[in-house]
Tab-separated table of C-alpha atoms in Angstrom:
chain	number	residue	atom	x	y	z
A	1	MET	CA	60.980	36.646	8.988
A	2	SER	CA	62.750	39.236	7.403
A	3	ASN	CA	61.305	42.789	5.989
A	4	GLY	CA	60.525	41.454	2.629
A	5	ASP	CA	59.206	38.605	2.982
A	6	LEU	CA	55.568	39.212	1.459
A	7	PRO	CA	52.991	38.271	1.247
A	8	VAL	CA	52.315	37.743	5.018
A	9	LEU	CA	48.598	35.326	4.688
A	10	PRO	CA	46.151	34.453	6.805
A	11	GLY	CA	47.043	33.091	10.745
A	12	ALA	CA	50.162	35.389	10.616
A	13	THR	CA	49.832	38.494	13.724
A	14	LEU	CA	49.528	42.109	11.733
A	15	GLY	CA	50.963	44.818	14.287
A	16	VAL	CA	49.774	48.648	13.908
A	17	LEU	CA	50.776	51.684	15.973
A	18	GLY	CA	48.329	53.335	17.499
A	19	GLY	CA	45.929	52.647	19.684
A	20	GLY	CA	41.933	54.999	18.384
A	21	GLN	CA	39.267	53.660	15.879
A	22	LEU	CA	40.964	53.634	13.182
A	23	GLY	CA	43.047	51.215	14.738
A	24	ARG	CA	40.470	49.331	16.230
A	25	MET	CA	38.612	48.938	13.426
A	26	PHE	CA	41.868	47.306	11.330
A	27	ALA	CA	42.090	45.327	13.828
A	28	HIS	CA	38.747	43.906	13.462
A	29	ALA	CA	39.444	43.719	9.840
A	30	ALA	CA	42.562	41.750	9.820
A	31	GLN	CA	40.632	39.542	12.539
A	32	ARG	CA	37.990	38.661	10.497
A	33	MET	CA	40.585	37.691	7.404
A	34	GLY	CA	42.140	35.548	9.815
A	35	TYR	CA	45.108	37.280	11.315
A	36	PHE	CA	46.385	37.892	14.878
A	37	THR	CA	47.012	41.549	15.965
A	38	VAL	CA	49.547	43.182	18.312
A	39	VAL	CA	49.151	47.764	18.735
A	40	LEU	CA	51.556	49.733	20.620
A	41	ASP	CA	49.873	52.349	22.466
A	42	PRO	CA	50.745	54.336	25.033
A	43	ASP	CA	47.204	54.399	26.183
A	44	ALA	CA	46.815	51.162	28.824
A	45	ASP	CA	42.875	51.572	27.833
A	46	SER	CA	42.794	52.439	24.324
A	47	PRO	CA	40.041	51.709	21.588
A	48	ALA	CA	42.202	49.447	19.565
A	49	GLY	CA	44.112	48.376	22.585
A	50	ARG	CA	41.438	46.691	24.354
A	51	VAL	CA	40.117	44.087	21.228
A	52	SER	CA	43.213	43.258	19.806
A	53	HIS	CA	45.311	39.458	20.993
A	54	ASN	CA	48.702	41.611	21.953
A	55	HIS	CA	48.312	45.158	23.409
A	56	ILE	CA	52.012	46.340	24.135
A	57	HIS	CA	51.234	50.221	26.695
A	58	THR	CA	53.928	51.992	25.763
A	59	ASP	CA	55.467	55.169	23.701
A	60	TYR	CA	55.817	55.179	20.174
A	61	ALA	CA	59.399	55.631	20.191
A	62	ASP	CA	59.872	53.310	22.709
A	63	VAL	CA	63.204	51.041	21.734
A	64	ASP	CA	62.144	47.766	23.899
A	65	GLY	CA	58.303	48.469	22.742
A	66	LEU	CA	59.119	48.486	19.576
A	67	ALA	CA	61.280	44.922	19.240
A	68	ARG	CA	58.672	43.795	21.241
A	69	LEU	CA	56.266	44.030	18.638
A	70	ALA	CA	58.678	43.692	15.627
A	71	GLY	CA	58.991	40.607	17.708
A	72	LEU	CA	54.906	39.586	17.475
A	73	ALA	CA	54.003	40.852	14.191
A	74	ASP	CA	54.791	39.962	10.687
A	75	ALA	CA	54.087	43.202	9.296
A	76	VAL	CA	53.071	46.747	10.911
A	77	THR	CA	50.880	49.627	9.819
A	78	THR	CA	49.712	53.056	11.207
A	79	GLU	CA	46.578	54.454	12.224
A	80	PHE	CA	47.769	58.233	12.675
A	81	GLU	CA	50.013	60.475	11.219
A	82	ASN	CA	51.762	61.546	13.805
A	83	VAL	CA	53.530	58.700	14.783
A	84	PRO	CA	57.148	59.912	15.419
A	85	ALA	CA	58.617	58.329	11.141
A	86	PRO	CA	62.257	57.173	12.645
A	87	SER	CA	60.146	54.514	14.669
A	88	LEU	CA	58.581	53.712	11.798
A	89	GLU	CA	62.208	53.461	9.933
A	90	HIS	CA	63.491	51.106	12.612
A	91	LEU	CA	60.600	49.332	12.380
A	92	ALA	CA	60.937	48.765	8.784
A	93	VAL	CA	64.970	47.042	9.383
A	94	ALA	CA	63.553	44.168	10.464
A	95	ARG	CA	59.244	43.513	9.248
A	96	PRO	CA	57.625	45.133	6.076
A	97	VAL	CA	55.767	48.495	7.273
A	98	SER	CA	53.199	50.751	5.516
A	99	PRO	CA	53.018	53.296	4.868
A	100	GLY	CA	56.442	53.906	5.259
A	101	ALA	CA	58.765	56.703	7.042
A	102	SER	CA	58.973	58.838	4.291
A	103	ALA	CA	55.119	59.198	3.306
A	104	ILE	CA	54.243	59.931	6.823
A	105	ALA	CA	56.977	62.220	7.114
A	106	ILE	CA	55.865	64.508	4.294
A	107	ALA	CA	52.202	64.264	5.656
A	108	GLN	CA	53.584	65.827	9.155
A	109	ASP	CA	54.823	68.962	7.574
A	110	ARG	CA	52.045	71.526	5.510
A	111	ILE	CA	54.942	73.054	4.158
A	112	ALA	CA	56.548	70.315	3.023
A	113	GLU	CA	52.769	68.594	2.223
A	114	LYS	CA	52.075	71.301	-0.123
A	115	ALA	CA	55.402	71.165	-1.811
A	116	HIS	CA	54.631	66.921	-2.616
A	117	PHE	CA	51.352	68.565	-4.278
A	118	THR	CA	52.803	71.061	-5.738
A	119	ARG	CA	55.371	68.519	-7.661
A	120	CYS	CA	52.909	66.195	-8.670
A	121	GLY	CA	51.143	68.859	-10.544
A	122	VAL	CA	48.028	68.827	-8.001
A	123	PRO	CA	46.621	72.336	-7.385
A	124	CYS	CA	46.843	74.131	-3.929
A	125	ALA	CA	45.635	77.259	-2.061
A	126	PRO	CA	47.951	79.951	-2.547
A	127	TYR	CA	50.360	79.980	0.591
A	128	ALA	CA	52.998	81.680	2.413
A	129	ALA	CA	55.797	79.109	4.249
A	130	ILE	CA	56.006	81.605	7.446
A	131	GLU	CA	59.392	80.315	9.441
A	132	THR	CA	60.678	82.870	10.402
A	133	ALA	CA	60.198	86.834	11.087
A	134	ALA	CA	61.248	87.423	7.979
A	135	GLN	CA	58.940	85.437	5.764
A	136	LEU	CA	55.843	86.698	7.975
A	137	ALA	CA	56.822	89.946	6.822
A	138	ALA	CA	57.091	88.895	3.071
A	139	VAL	CA	53.837	87.510	3.071
A	140	GLU	CA	52.184	89.387	0.059
A	141	ASP	CA	49.272	91.158	0.556
A	142	HIS	CA	46.382	89.488	-1.714
A	143	LEU	CA	46.534	86.172	0.707
A	144	LEU	CA	44.394	87.927	2.937
A	145	PRO	CA	42.051	86.760	4.268
A	146	GLY	CA	43.434	84.231	4.986
A	147	ILE	CA	43.784	81.046	7.263
A	148	LEU	CA	46.832	80.571	9.617
A	149	LYS	CA	47.846	77.109	9.956
A	150	THR	CA	50.721	75.324	12.429
A	151	ALA	CA	52.838	73.156	9.683
A	152	ARG	CA	53.025	70.283	12.735
A	153	MET	CA	50.118	68.611	14.608
A	154	GLY	CA	46.817	70.009	13.318
A	155	TYR	CA	44.148	67.846	12.946
A	156	ASP	CA	40.041	68.220	13.087
A	157	GLY	CA	40.415	72.002	13.368
A	158	LYS	CA	42.894	72.683	15.893
A	159	GLY	CA	45.693	74.681	14.818
A	160	GLN	CA	44.059	77.254	12.475
A	161	GLN	CA	43.218	80.718	12.893
A	162	ARG	CA	40.826	83.105	9.880
A	163	VAL	CA	42.842	85.851	9.279
A	164	SER	CA	41.445	88.993	7.883
A	165	THR	CA	44.212	91.506	7.726
A	166	ARG	CA	48.303	91.758	8.076
A	167	ALA	CA	47.738	93.285	12.091
A	168	GLU	CA	46.050	89.546	13.429
A	169	LEU	CA	48.405	87.657	10.869
A	170	VAL	CA	50.544	89.010	13.285
A	171	ASP	CA	49.237	88.387	16.146
A	172	ALA	CA	47.880	84.912	15.484
A	173	TRP	CA	51.434	83.760	14.278
A	174	GLN	CA	52.560	85.032	17.528
A	175	ALA	CA	49.951	83.390	19.638
A	176	THR	CA	51.018	80.184	17.864
A	177	GLY	CA	54.659	80.374	19.669
A	178	CYS	CA	56.105	81.272	16.279
A	179	VAL	CA	56.022	78.048	15.578
A	180	PRO	CA	56.325	77.008	11.056
A	181	CYS	CA	53.220	78.010	9.906
A	182	VAL	CA	51.072	78.037	6.408
A	183	LEU	CA	49.286	80.882	5.520
A	184	GLU	CA	46.218	79.881	3.039
A	185	LYS	CA	44.163	82.064	0.885
A	186	LEU	CA	40.774	82.159	1.795
A	187	LEU	CA	38.876	80.498	-1.163
A	188	PRO	CA	35.626	80.457	-2.390
A	189	LEU	CA	34.511	77.692	-1.256
A	190	GLU	CA	31.346	75.288	-2.950
A	191	PHE	CA	32.039	72.391	-1.178
A	192	GLU	CA	34.549	70.120	0.365
A	193	CYS	CA	34.883	65.663	-0.960
A	194	SER	CA	37.911	63.284	-0.471
A	195	VAL	CA	38.786	60.571	-2.034
A	196	ILE	CA	40.036	57.155	-0.725
A	197	LEU	CA	42.866	54.977	-2.288
A	198	ALA	CA	44.502	52.332	-2.055
A	199	ARG	CA	48.522	51.283	-3.626
A	200	GLY	CA	50.026	48.100	-3.163
A	201	ARG	CA	53.833	48.002	-3.183
A	202	ASP	CA	53.808	46.425	-7.065
A	203	GLY	CA	52.225	49.629	-7.850
A	204	GLN	CA	48.624	48.795	-8.830
A	205	LEU	CA	45.933	51.625	-7.086
A	206	VAL	CA	42.657	51.261	-6.480
A	207	HIS	CA	40.034	53.877	-5.456
A	208	PHE	CA	36.612	53.865	-3.748
A	209	PRO	CA	33.928	56.482	-5.172
A	210	PRO	CA	34.793	60.654	-3.990
A	211	GLN	CA	32.968	61.504	-0.976
A	212	ARG	CA	31.079	64.874	-0.537
A	213	ASN	CA	31.934	66.476	3.148
A	214	LEU	CA	30.654	68.763	5.590
A	215	HIS	CA	32.259	69.826	8.365
A	216	ARG	CA	31.169	71.531	11.621
A	217	ASP	CA	33.513	73.476	13.762
A	218	GLY	CA	36.420	71.772	11.764
A	219	ILE	CA	35.173	68.541	12.256
A	220	LEU	CA	34.072	65.950	9.735
A	221	ALA	CA	29.813	66.438	10.913
A	222	VAL	CA	28.653	64.824	7.656
A	223	THR	CA	29.646	62.248	4.679
A	224	GLU	CA	26.730	61.436	1.369
A	225	VAL	CA	28.853	59.329	-1.653
A	226	HIS	CA	26.174	57.974	-4.604
A	227	PRO	CA	27.064	58.774	-7.937
A	228	LEU	CA	25.149	62.311	-7.940
A	229	ASN	CA	26.928	63.441	-5.598
A	230	MET	CA	28.842	66.026	-7.065
A	231	PRO	CA	29.926	66.774	-10.445
A	232	LYS	CA	31.622	63.885	-13.320
A	233	THR	CA	34.175	66.074	-13.847
A	234	VAL	CA	35.062	67.109	-10.313
A	235	ALA	CA	34.742	63.724	-9.089
A	236	GLN	CA	37.537	63.037	-11.582
A	237	GLY	CA	39.326	65.341	-10.809
A	238	ALA	CA	40.669	64.297	-7.457
A	239	ILE	CA	40.147	60.906	-8.352
A	240	ASN	CA	43.414	61.919	-11.188
A	241	SER	CA	44.772	63.644	-8.118
A	242	ALA	CA	45.329	61.709	-5.697
A	243	LYS	CA	46.939	59.261	-7.657
A	244	SER	CA	49.288	61.363	-9.230
A	245	ILE	CA	49.311	62.975	-5.325
A	246	ALA	CA	49.843	58.542	-3.859
A	247	ASN	CA	52.574	57.914	-7.093
A	248	GLY	CA	54.515	60.474	-6.492
A	249	LEU	CA	55.234	59.791	-2.716
A	250	ASN	CA	55.756	55.457	-4.118
A	251	TYR	CA	52.753	55.068	-1.342
A	252	VAL	CA	51.730	51.595	0.194
A	253	GLY	CA	49.010	51.525	2.011
A	254	VAL	CA	44.973	53.512	2.133
A	255	LEU	CA	45.587	57.162	2.069
A	256	CYS	CA	42.390	60.010	1.958
A	257	VAL	CA	42.966	63.065	-0.069
A	258	GLU	CA	40.651	65.812	0.933
A	259	PHE	CA	39.733	68.273	-0.967
A	260	PHE	CA	37.534	71.907	-1.981
A	261	ALA	CA	35.905	71.755	-4.521
A	262	LEU	CA	35.645	75.928	-5.575
A	263	ALA	CA	32.219	77.996	-7.387
A	264	ASP	CA	34.215	78.049	-10.819
A	265	GLY	CA	34.323	74.683	-10.467
A	266	SER	CA	37.779	73.944	-9.916
A	267	LEU	CA	39.223	72.037	-7.833
A	268	VAL	CA	42.010	72.172	-4.843
A	269	VAL	CA	43.468	69.761	-2.908
A	270	ASN	CA	43.260	70.899	1.635
A	271	GLU	CA	45.372	67.813	2.875
A	272	MET	CA	46.237	64.127	2.596
A	273	ALA	CA	45.692	61.656	5.607
A	274	PRO	CA	48.008	58.439	5.432
A	275	ARG	CA	45.719	55.932	7.099
A	276	PRO	CA	41.859	55.215	6.392
A	277	HIS	CA	39.892	58.604	7.445
A	278	ASN	CA	36.926	59.383	9.063
A	279	SER	CA	35.047	59.903	5.570
A	280	GLY	CA	35.365	56.256	4.468
A	281	HIS	CA	33.831	54.649	7.363
A	282	TYR	CA	30.888	54.183	4.810
A	283	THR	CA	33.287	51.372	2.945
A	284	MET	CA	32.525	48.901	5.803
A	285	GLU	CA	28.390	48.907	5.047
A	286	ALA	CA	27.794	50.568	1.733
A	287	CYS	CA	31.232	48.729	0.092
A	288	ASP	CA	32.070	45.229	-0.600
A	289	VAL	CA	35.574	45.815	0.543
A	290	SER	CA	36.151	48.222	3.114
A	291	GLN	CA	38.340	50.813	3.533
A	292	PHE	CA	39.843	48.625	6.308
A	293	GLU	CA	40.143	45.085	4.725
A	294	LEU	CA	42.007	47.166	1.861
A	295	GLN	CA	44.844	48.887	4.798
A	296	VAL	CA	44.933	44.695	5.491
A	297	ARG	CA	45.745	43.700	1.893
A	298	THR	CA	48.304	46.390	1.090
A	299	LEU	CA	50.285	45.297	4.654
A	300	ALA	CA	49.831	42.365	3.767
A	301	GLY	CA	51.373	42.388	-0.259
A	302	LEU	CA	48.047	40.973	-0.841
A	303	PRO	CA	45.674	41.382	-4.906
A	304	LEU	CA	44.064	44.662	-4.181
A	305	ALA	CA	40.390	43.850	-5.407
A	306	ALA	CA	38.485	47.270	-7.235
A	307	PRO	CA	35.620	47.973	-4.204
A	308	ARG	CA	32.466	48.291	-5.481
A	309	GLN	CA	29.946	50.668	-3.835
A	310	HIS	CA	26.636	48.979	-3.574
A	311	SER	CA	23.823	51.101	-1.508
A	312	PRO	CA	24.139	54.410	-2.200
A	313	ALA	CA	25.033	56.336	1.737
A	314	ILE	CA	25.583	59.017	5.079
A	315	MET	CA	28.026	58.902	7.190
A	316	LEU	CA	26.892	60.932	10.433
A	317	ASN	CA	29.766	61.629	12.902
A	318	LEU	CA	29.220	61.261	16.058
A	319	LEU	CA	30.754	63.722	19.021
A	320	GLY	CA	30.891	63.459	22.642
A	321	ASP	CA	28.812	66.107	22.548
A	322	LEU	CA	25.737	64.171	22.153
A	323	TRP	CA	25.986	62.826	25.728
A	324	PHE	CA	25.453	66.315	27.291
A	325	PRO	CA	21.345	67.417	26.028
A	326	ALA	CA	20.801	70.667	26.379
A	327	GLY	CA	23.841	71.209	28.281
A	328	ALA	CA	23.545	68.742	30.947
A	329	ASP	CA	26.926	68.548	33.083
A	330	LYS	CA	26.357	65.161	33.302
A	331	PRO	CA	26.441	62.299	30.216
A	332	ALA	CA	23.220	60.266	29.737
A	333	SER	CA	23.103	57.320	27.088
A	334	PRO	CA	21.809	58.571	23.948
A	335	PRO	CA	18.606	56.726	22.713
A	336	TRP	CA	19.683	54.367	20.508
A	337	ALA	CA	17.112	51.804	20.348
A	338	GLU	CA	14.971	54.646	18.563
A	339	VAL	CA	17.625	55.112	16.391
A	340	LEU	CA	17.834	52.088	15.384
A	341	ALA	CA	14.507	50.892	14.922
A	342	LEU	CA	14.790	52.942	11.977
A	343	PRO	CA	16.258	51.088	8.509
A	344	GLY	CA	19.881	50.866	7.428
A	345	VAL	CA	21.243	52.355	10.654
A	346	HIS	CA	24.431	50.856	11.164
A	347	LEU	CA	26.032	51.923	14.710
A	348	HIS	CA	29.290	51.508	15.349
A	349	LEU	CA	30.801	52.644	18.819
A	350	TYR	CA	34.029	53.264	19.813
A	351	GLY	CA	34.737	52.039	23.033
A	352	LYS	CA	35.721	55.518	24.979
A	353	MET	CA	34.407	55.256	28.021
A	354	GLU	CA	34.697	58.796	28.759
A	355	PRO	CA	32.582	61.250	26.609
A	356	ARG	CA	33.685	64.250	25.906
A	357	ARG	CA	32.325	67.364	23.658
A	358	GLY	CA	33.952	67.483	20.387
A	359	ARG	CA	35.642	63.695	21.320
A	360	LYS	CA	34.573	61.108	18.297
A	361	MET	CA	32.717	58.693	20.248
A	362	GLY	CA	31.169	56.917	16.913
A	363	HIS	CA	29.515	57.365	13.683
A	364	LEU	CA	26.298	55.948	11.736
A	365	THR	CA	25.915	54.804	8.790
A	366	LEU	CA	23.104	54.858	6.260
A	367	THR	CA	22.073	52.611	4.145
A	368	GLY	CA	18.730	51.733	1.356
A	369	ALA	CA	17.575	50.746	-1.623
A	370	THR	CA	17.388	54.524	-2.997
A	371	LEU	CA	18.985	58.053	-2.096
A	372	GLU	CA	16.148	59.915	-0.833
A	373	GLY	CA	15.821	56.827	1.572
A	374	VAL	CA	18.814	57.143	2.717
A	375	ARG	CA	18.275	60.528	3.195
A	376	ALA	CA	15.152	60.632	4.698
A	377	THR	CA	16.170	57.849	7.336
A	378	ALA	CA	19.405	60.113	7.877
A	379	THR	CA	17.481	63.153	8.957
A	380	GLN	CA	14.827	60.888	11.197
A	381	ALA	CA	18.186	59.787	12.416
A	382	ALA	CA	19.800	63.391	13.328
A	383	VAL	CA	16.592	64.845	14.996
A	384	LEU	CA	16.496	61.483	17.321
A	385	LEU	CA	20.077	62.637	18.085
A	386	GLY	CA	19.314	66.637	18.235
A	387	LEU	CA	22.708	66.985	15.559
A	388	PRO	CA	21.595	69.600	13.309
A	389	ALA	CA	19.999	69.080	9.910
A	390	VAL	CA	21.322	66.714	7.860
A	391	ALA	CA	22.603	68.972	4.328
A	392	VAL	CA	21.062	67.476	1.391
A	393	THR	CA	24.371	68.064	-0.973
A	394	GLY	CA	24.998	66.456	-4.162
A	395	LEU	CA	23.077	67.335	-7.929
A	396	SER	CA	19.223	67.082	-7.999
């Protein structure tokens, strides 16, 4: 097969760079549709590698490993944005690859990412790029207080520091090792939301309803999706902005764009993830097409069906902290039997053998006929698991 032979039909093999939980759920979706799968990941015991038909255990930049992947897979995707863009370029010579290396490279660098948002006419929070001491000294006072974020390798709150004064900014930048950073002005945040879309090679684009999200310590904790989770003008603005960002990249694949909704009703873009996203896990139970099926379809060049949400949904992230109740030193299994006795509960554990505090171990999706019922069940589940109270979001 050449790099242009599409569609790739069921019975073929789809490859994924990355062996985490997103790769695992992609492999499950591909297998359900009749594809074989191959994972390339440096972890010999990766969640995706353990459920795939083939697992190439090597580094993402290993030329021999990439050749093996191209020999087995008829098309290749990625499950996280920090795969080396040159590896995707290398694979794209022989096989269809989505998303492309250029989109991945932009998502890997906050400075390039914000420049792309600006080109697309999508507003960001006021910011300054800091790559040199001169740029640090030139930061304007109105950007403080702000959040200093490393330009690369930051996710789930990593590589971020709040700074209130110029002295704190200088200390924070030095603490990063003086690597390239972005300083973002702190804005009066009302809530956070995200849009997940899928775009095909022909430009066809479909999207899920915007998700309303709650983060704790920089990690997504709760997602709530239903028609009243945010004002319609905000929801439509987020959809329009996400489409502009995807079209501006000539993007192929599943893309998540995260936003801040401000107290004045306006919307600013935070960042994008060129892959399925934690806030879209609810789609496996609450929609007729999941984000992972759309990832399969975009990769294989199949038609994109517009997804339909048929149930209100709440997603609860399950971190490794749940395995250490009341500060216990040794892990203990959470009370899954009691949780699964609740109506409309769907448990997903990611096959990670070692629970650690702050590590994403799985998620719960709660669905039901009514929003009130789903919220009540989510609250019960949170109490059983010892999670903080589930925030009631959206319009009354």
